[in-house]
XYZ file of C-alpha atoms in Angstrom:
523
model
C 91.660 48.231 122.681
C 93.206 44.949 124.063
C 96.001 46.988 125.571
C 93.507 49.244 127.302
C 91.609 46.260 128.740
C 94.696 44.424 129.957
C 96.525 47.557 131.373
C 94.747 48.911 134.472
C 96.536 52.308 134.141
C 95.544 52.882 130.460
C 91.853 53.259 131.293
C 92.707 55.776 134.024
C 94.779 57.783 131.526
C 91.903 57.878 129.056
C 89.494 59.157 131.737
C 91.983 61.891 132.719
C 92.475 62.913 129.082
C 88.737 63.102 128.553
C 88.333 65.324 131.620
C 91.094 67.676 130.527
C 89.461 67.925 127.077
C 86.121 68.756 128.541
C 87.606 71.413 130.798
C 89.370 72.936 127.802
C 86.172 73.120 125.801
C 84.296 74.644 128.789
C 87.009 77.291 129.096
C 86.768 78.233 125.466
C 82.996 78.599 125.456
C 82.667 80.124 128.917
C 80.556 83.366 129.312
C 82.258 86.461 128.192
C 83.799 88.157 131.233
C 85.265 91.622 131.888
C 88.421 90.729 129.927
C 86.561 89.827 126.740
C 83.655 92.258 126.897
C 82.517 95.567 128.409
C 81.316 94.887 131.963
C 80.334 98.483 132.774
C 78.028 100.792 130.776
C 79.735 103.587 128.823
C 78.346 106.750 127.306
C 78.605 108.430 123.965
C 77.432 111.704 122.361
C 74.997 111.020 119.536
C 76.253 112.324 116.243
C 73.099 111.828 114.133
C 69.431 112.453 114.913
C 66.151 112.828 112.939
C 63.039 114.535 114.225
C 59.603 114.730 112.554
C 56.952 117.424 113.057
C 53.453 117.001 111.538
C 52.035 119.672 109.268
C 50.217 122.405 111.195
C 46.546 121.676 111.732
C 45.600 125.299 110.888
C 46.515 127.276 107.786
C 48.621 130.408 107.720
C 45.438 132.447 107.095
C 44.136 131.552 110.561
C 47.262 131.023 112.731
C 50.955 131.437 113.116
C 52.932 128.208 113.167
C 56.711 127.678 113.662
C 59.220 124.988 114.407
C 62.133 125.798 116.702
C 64.973 123.518 117.690
C 67.877 123.845 120.137
C 71.002 121.808 120.951
C 73.404 123.073 123.644
C 77.095 123.788 123.052
C 79.229 121.416 125.167
C 82.762 122.021 123.907
C 84.278 125.111 122.296
C 85.104 123.281 119.088
C 81.598 121.763 118.626
C 80.374 121.895 115.046
C 77.621 120.113 113.106
C 74.590 120.722 110.950
C 70.857 121.024 111.361
C 68.691 121.262 108.284
C 64.991 120.623 107.502
C 62.978 119.346 104.600
C 59.317 118.386 104.075
C 58.207 114.749 103.898
C 55.766 114.671 100.924
C 52.519 112.755 101.039
C 52.224 109.331 99.429
C 51.946 109.699 95.671
C 52.724 113.398 95.712
C 54.692 113.958 92.454
C 57.963 115.879 92.191
C 57.141 119.352 90.845
C 60.109 119.173 88.419
C 59.638 115.572 87.403
C 57.283 113.911 84.976
C 54.010 112.808 86.441
C 53.733 109.111 87.140
C 51.139 106.941 88.824
C 53.610 105.568 91.360
C 56.623 107.846 92.139
C 59.872 106.080 92.873
C 61.795 106.459 96.125
C 64.406 108.439 94.228
C 61.791 110.901 92.945
C 60.357 111.461 96.431
C 63.838 111.937 97.888
C 64.679 114.457 95.160
C 61.511 116.414 95.768
C 62.196 116.641 99.517
C 65.775 117.582 98.954
C 64.789 120.426 96.614
C 62.368 121.940 99.152
C 64.575 122.621 102.206
C 63.086 124.850 104.909
C 64.863 127.524 106.825
C 68.657 128.062 106.928
C 71.112 125.323 107.782
C 72.522 125.715 111.301
C 76.141 124.743 111.846
C 76.750 125.826 115.438
C 75.200 124.434 118.628
C 73.956 126.808 121.310
C 71.888 128.803 118.834
C 68.090 128.647 118.227
C 67.018 127.300 114.863
C 63.563 128.264 113.635
C 61.357 128.298 110.551
C 57.850 129.379 109.780
C 55.585 126.453 108.901
C 52.253 128.201 108.479
C 52.070 127.434 104.796
C 53.336 123.810 105.039
C 50.977 121.039 104.158
C 53.485 118.205 104.640
C 55.288 116.984 107.775
C 58.799 118.384 108.293
C 61.865 116.275 109.068
C 64.870 117.814 110.907
C 68.211 116.168 110.191
C 70.961 116.876 112.729
C 74.551 115.746 112.579
C 77.684 116.205 114.693
C 77.351 118.276 117.852
C 73.826 119.406 116.908
C 72.544 115.874 117.371
C 73.262 115.669 121.136
C 70.903 117.275 123.585
C 68.623 118.260 120.700
C 64.902 118.966 121.113
C 62.387 120.592 118.788
C 58.700 121.568 118.842
C 56.062 123.158 116.670
C 53.765 125.740 118.184
C 50.611 127.063 116.496
C 48.942 130.175 117.856
C 45.605 131.649 116.619
C 43.032 134.005 118.101
C 41.287 131.251 120.041
C 43.784 128.345 120.154
C 47.339 127.489 121.044
C 48.747 124.032 120.367
C 52.149 122.434 120.770
C 53.484 119.216 119.282
C 56.932 117.858 119.987
C 58.970 116.758 117.016
C 59.598 113.044 117.570
C 62.310 110.676 116.593
C 61.131 107.955 114.198
C 60.235 104.809 116.074
C 59.087 101.254 115.668
C 56.259 101.823 118.163
C 54.382 104.837 119.581
C 51.536 104.778 122.152
C 48.693 107.117 122.964
C 45.838 107.063 125.521
C 42.702 109.294 125.179
C 38.955 109.397 125.019
C 36.960 107.661 122.324
C 34.067 109.038 120.307
C 31.075 108.009 122.508
C 30.530 109.112 126.062
C 27.277 109.836 128.000
C 28.820 113.115 129.329
C 30.105 114.052 125.825
C 33.737 113.731 126.936
C 34.610 112.445 123.484
C 36.416 113.184 120.219
C 34.530 113.980 117.044
C 37.478 113.040 114.781
C 40.893 111.385 115.205
C 43.656 111.424 112.663
C 47.074 109.701 112.730
C 49.797 111.615 110.944
C 52.535 109.205 109.770
C 55.902 110.163 108.219
C 58.885 108.079 107.129
C 61.896 110.467 106.942
C 64.483 107.739 106.508
C 66.177 106.213 103.471
C 64.346 102.806 103.611
C 60.741 101.755 103.309
C 58.463 101.360 106.283
C 55.340 99.304 106.814
C 52.948 100.651 109.453
C 49.943 99.272 111.307
C 47.696 101.021 113.844
C 46.091 99.098 116.678
C 43.210 100.605 118.646
C 42.159 99.291 122.092
C 38.607 100.251 123.027
C 36.461 99.594 126.124
C 35.327 96.380 124.431
C 38.605 95.228 123.015
C 40.770 95.584 119.884
C 39.446 97.597 116.900
C 41.039 97.738 113.444
C 40.284 97.938 109.742
C 41.984 96.892 106.517
C 43.026 100.504 106.070
C 44.920 100.485 109.435
C 46.985 97.410 108.520
C 50.113 97.183 106.394
C 50.384 100.830 105.347
C 53.349 101.106 102.965
C 55.477 104.210 103.147
C 58.411 104.603 100.776
C 61.542 106.413 101.889
C 60.684 110.088 102.459
C 56.865 109.645 102.255
C 54.068 110.566 104.623
C 50.331 109.931 104.949
C 47.310 110.588 107.161
C 44.993 107.863 108.484
C 41.472 108.751 109.673
C 40.727 106.641 112.778
C 37.334 108.194 113.611
C 35.259 105.110 112.609
C 37.374 102.879 114.753
C 36.755 104.915 117.906
C 33.277 106.331 117.452
C 31.503 103.657 119.644
C 33.749 103.699 122.707
C 34.533 106.042 125.542
C 38.231 105.240 126.018
C 41.012 104.183 123.658
C 44.663 103.249 123.536
C 46.387 103.692 120.160
C 49.545 101.840 119.172
C 51.293 102.922 115.947
C 53.793 100.171 115.115
C 56.029 99.112 112.191
C 56.965 95.699 110.905
C 59.765 97.248 108.774
C 61.475 100.625 109.124
C 60.562 103.440 111.479
C 57.988 106.221 111.371
C 57.295 109.507 113.166
C 53.665 109.390 114.450
C 51.438 112.172 115.678
C 47.782 112.069 116.725
C 45.365 114.994 116.138
C 42.085 114.896 118.102
C 39.093 117.186 117.601
C 36.958 117.235 120.721
C 33.138 117.246 120.638
C 33.323 120.886 121.797
C 35.286 121.798 118.645
C 38.638 122.244 120.387
C 41.527 120.595 118.509
C 44.767 119.352 120.115
C 47.785 117.133 119.379
C 47.704 114.194 121.774
C 51.208 113.651 123.214
C 52.637 110.118 122.990
C 52.911 108.244 126.256
C 55.616 105.933 127.515
C 55.627 102.272 126.424
C 53.571 99.721 128.366
C 54.876 99.368 131.901
C 53.709 98.698 135.521
C 54.400 102.207 136.667
C 53.851 105.576 135.015
C 53.962 109.221 136.096
C 51.896 111.822 134.243
C 52.753 115.492 134.889
C 50.660 118.422 133.947
C 47.203 117.409 135.211
C 45.570 120.872 135.278
C 43.673 122.449 138.133
C 40.499 124.451 137.890
C 36.922 123.649 136.872
C 35.947 121.031 134.300
C 36.327 117.315 133.656
C 39.637 115.659 134.433
C 40.007 112.034 133.343
C 42.689 109.343 133.305
C 42.670 106.914 130.376
C 44.425 103.526 130.669
C 44.891 100.719 128.112
C 46.021 97.201 128.895
C 47.340 95.757 125.595
C 48.222 92.340 126.969
C 46.256 89.164 127.458
C 45.753 89.608 131.207
C 43.379 91.987 133.018
C 44.956 94.873 134.875
C 44.291 96.196 138.350
C 45.468 99.809 138.267
C 46.104 101.895 141.417
C 46.134 105.646 140.983
C 47.138 108.478 143.286
C 47.723 112.165 142.738
C 50.690 114.241 143.945
C 49.279 117.748 144.704
C 50.755 121.091 145.637
C 52.370 121.584 148.984
C 49.672 123.894 150.294
C 46.758 121.699 149.119
C 44.201 120.616 151.694
C 44.889 116.974 152.462
C 42.274 116.417 155.224
C 39.625 115.040 152.919
C 41.824 114.176 150.006
C 41.060 111.066 147.915
C 43.394 109.237 145.566
C 46.400 109.410 147.908
C 49.388 107.090 148.020
C 47.950 105.475 151.155
C 44.454 105.120 149.746
C 44.799 105.030 145.958
C 41.918 104.953 143.517
C 41.505 101.566 141.777
C 40.615 100.980 138.128
C 40.046 97.565 136.523
C 40.938 97.203 132.857
C 39.926 94.183 130.761
C 42.561 92.368 128.599
C 43.428 94.130 125.306
C 41.033 96.935 126.247
C 40.832 100.416 127.715
C 39.110 102.123 130.668
C 38.843 105.610 132.226
C 38.757 107.062 135.698
C 37.553 110.480 136.866
C 40.155 112.658 138.669
C 38.115 115.713 139.661
C 37.758 114.681 143.297
C 41.420 113.607 143.638
C 42.712 116.892 142.177
C 40.139 118.999 143.969
C 40.716 121.896 141.591
C 44.517 121.862 142.114
C 47.188 121.025 139.520
C 48.778 117.692 140.123
C 51.004 114.818 138.987
C 49.261 111.502 138.475
C 51.002 108.266 139.476
C 49.763 105.032 137.895
C 50.755 101.571 139.220
C 49.552 98.328 137.703
C 50.090 94.604 138.152
C 50.513 94.183 134.385
C 51.926 96.572 131.723
C 49.594 99.421 130.691
C 49.758 102.800 129.012
C 48.135 105.964 130.373
C 47.155 109.548 129.558
C 45.133 112.413 131.009
C 42.519 114.768 129.497
C 41.450 118.127 130.920
C 38.377 120.030 129.683
C 38.588 123.770 130.314
C 35.287 125.507 130.944
C 34.256 129.162 130.732
C 32.232 130.943 133.379
C 29.029 129.498 131.908
C 30.267 125.948 132.190
C 30.800 125.399 128.495
C 33.896 123.584 127.301
C 36.099 126.013 125.501
C 39.409 124.214 125.411
C 41.002 120.737 125.923
C 44.486 119.683 126.984
C 46.122 116.308 126.953
C 49.111 115.037 128.957
C 50.838 111.698 129.014
C 53.371 109.646 130.939
C 56.961 110.714 130.428
C 60.433 109.756 131.605
C 61.800 111.967 134.442
C 64.808 114.213 134.614
C 67.096 112.001 136.654
C 70.694 111.127 137.339
C 73.102 110.007 136.019
C 72.421 110.951 132.354
C 68.903 112.343 131.893
C 69.600 115.563 133.796
C 68.757 118.151 131.126
C 65.727 119.126 129.075
C 64.991 121.837 126.539
C 61.932 124.023 125.901
C 62.959 124.768 122.341
C 60.021 126.923 121.391
C 58.969 129.597 123.907
C 56.758 131.740 121.664
C 56.226 135.429 122.004
C 53.030 136.863 123.535
C 52.192 133.455 125.116
C 52.506 132.698 128.809
C 54.684 129.690 129.645
C 54.512 127.679 132.838
C 56.095 124.543 134.123
C 54.181 121.875 136.135
C 56.835 119.956 138.145
C 56.117 116.825 140.136
C 58.665 115.413 142.643
C 57.113 112.090 143.562
C 59.680 110.705 146.002
C 62.323 113.250 147.097
C 63.280 116.910 147.132
C 64.431 118.307 143.800
C 66.449 121.397 142.764
C 66.958 122.543 139.214
C 67.813 125.642 137.240
C 66.132 127.198 134.172
C 68.246 129.221 131.807
C 66.573 131.299 129.036
C 68.586 131.411 125.792
C 68.132 133.802 122.906
C 68.243 133.028 119.230
C 71.863 134.228 119.049
C 72.962 132.156 122.039
C 72.708 134.982 124.596
C 71.895 133.563 128.019
C 69.626 135.206 130.541
C 69.821 134.880 134.299
C 69.428 131.329 135.532
C 66.571 130.806 137.936
C 66.642 128.148 140.643
C 63.525 126.031 141.091
C 62.911 123.777 144.084
C 60.150 121.157 144.455
C 59.473 119.465 147.800
C 59.211 115.666 148.082
C 55.734 114.385 147.349
C 54.456 117.724 145.909
C 53.652 119.345 142.594
C 54.785 122.925 141.824
C 53.657 125.329 139.181
C 56.463 127.574 138.138
C 56.259 130.556 135.768
C 53.713 132.832 137.331
C 54.390 136.568 137.555
C 56.156 136.244 140.893
C 58.699 133.548 140.011
C 59.007 133.479 136.208
C 62.326 133.675 134.392
C 63.053 136.727 132.287
C 63.793 136.689 128.562
C 67.489 136.885 127.614
C 68.877 140.453 127.634
C 68.963 142.228 124.308
C 66.289 140.021 122.689
C 63.376 141.639 120.980
C 59.989 141.135 122.775
C 58.643 139.937 119.450
C 61.182 137.140 119.253
C 60.911 133.628 120.663
C 63.652 131.977 122.673
C 64.536 128.627 124.329
C 64.899 127.545 127.947
C 67.324 124.829 129.148
C 66.417 122.923 132.323
C 69.151 121.251 134.384
C 68.819 119.068 137.477
C 71.206 120.086 140.224
C 73.458 117.609 142.009
C 71.901 118.549 145.332
C 68.671 116.938 144.206
C 67.751 113.783 146.123
C 65.581 112.348 143.381
C 63.981 112.792 140.006
C 61.367 115.201 138.701
C 58.608 114.839 136.036
C 57.727 117.991 134.091
C 55.142 119.344 131.723
C 54.954 122.694 129.949
C 51.771 124.762 129.756
C 51.206 127.456 127.143
C 48.394 129.976 127.789
C 46.951 132.661 125.579
C 43.734 134.052 126.967
C 41.396 131.011 127.432
C 43.450 128.973 124.983
C 46.063 126.633 126.389
C 48.156 123.590 125.577
C 50.002 121.001 127.713
C 53.067 119.024 126.620
C 55.181 116.659 128.722
C 58.855 117.685 128.919
C 61.235 114.931 127.849
C 64.835 114.623 128.900
C 67.320 115.811 126.286
C 70.641 114.173 127.331
C 73.910 115.246 125.805
C 75.343 111.713 126.336
C 73.474 108.458 126.148
C 74.308 105.208 127.849
C 75.695 102.267 125.838
C 74.546 98.806 126.935
C 76.755 96.283 128.770
C 77.913 93.620 126.394
C 79.200 91.049 128.852
C 77.959 87.496 128.192
C 77.143 88.266 124.547
C 78.661 87.776 121.137
C 79.048 91.555 120.883
C 81.615 91.342 123.635
C 83.583 88.740 121.676
C 83.557 90.878 118.570
């Protein structure tokens, strides 16, 4: 120390050494750059996927129900497997096991494994299907290898007076819905509401269901902390939670594990439909498949946060629609105010003016949204209902394909396509059960318009050589000449019966996240 004090150069040396040391430490702990981590997103083909379909809402005595799945062939050497098994209800004993008050996870797994459904599929590019009319449990589809990429699956139920479709969903930590409640002065309401919950995975899941009404949150002890062992399912009656409100948002969430969630709504008219899940809370949503014609058309919005929402709504209508007296346009949108942690609804009849449309929802805070259509007969009575919801678009670079996995026989199929911002071109290719492809049909949608495709004049034709009694699949692909994205919904019609389901992208490759500036990049 005395040497440092007496030598004027020693102190300078210590300062320089300290600076070099600090620079060295800074270099070692600097943010990960392109050399140490991935600075650009990559893509990968998924090699494992699980999808869950709820049990049919009608028995085999009254309706025909089937699940069909399709994954495209990408490479000549593609192989994989697709198999299905039921997901038994909570406490349902194994038929071959001794009865017990609380079955173990192993017993439930063994029961599910012993009751496989349909044949195992090992080649992509073929249509997988199985009859589910007699099933009383949800069904889990397990896909591996090439059959996991670009996969989509749906269950369709057709009876004399109803047709319903429910998409088989991937298990998730959170699923959202928006729909009417059980009390409305115009009787636009549900008489019963049931959440179908299934855990198809190998670990336990704990589920809670939140309901956002016009007045705020609604819940019960039964809707909190629902325990599902591996391979178990259950149903939760939500009717009491929604019977005193006209609009609701429903959030099915897990604190551990993942579940597949489906929502079955029975309308006050008696019509029963699966309510499609909507996209997670966001400040902008696009809802395709708002039906034209007579009857009530309503938008339902829930704001789950702590701040009120000001929601602006406009409708994208067909190219030949009369715009002179149109309301709910992009220039003059409709406005809906939603209280914090609550829901609200908005009528769309005037904005749609009897035409099919695509509903665009913009908000200053995150919200979720869905649409209801009531179908009336010539006497003005409600004979059918249809729900649609916000969905991600078909868009470049990766979400350019979608699959209609279940195009049933003797049922009319239409697409409602909305191009919100730019001109869009796409092709639809029908594919038979054996992989036979029919003629591809080009579909164009003008910027700022909605188009209904699938009428007698412009519909695709079933694949050659297929039996008229057989179902088939249709693959949709966005063409490179498209200037933007397109939102799609599929409509099934059988007489007065109909169903609407948003069409989700089914990408063959998914994007991997950038790992720059993270410990993942170091590893």
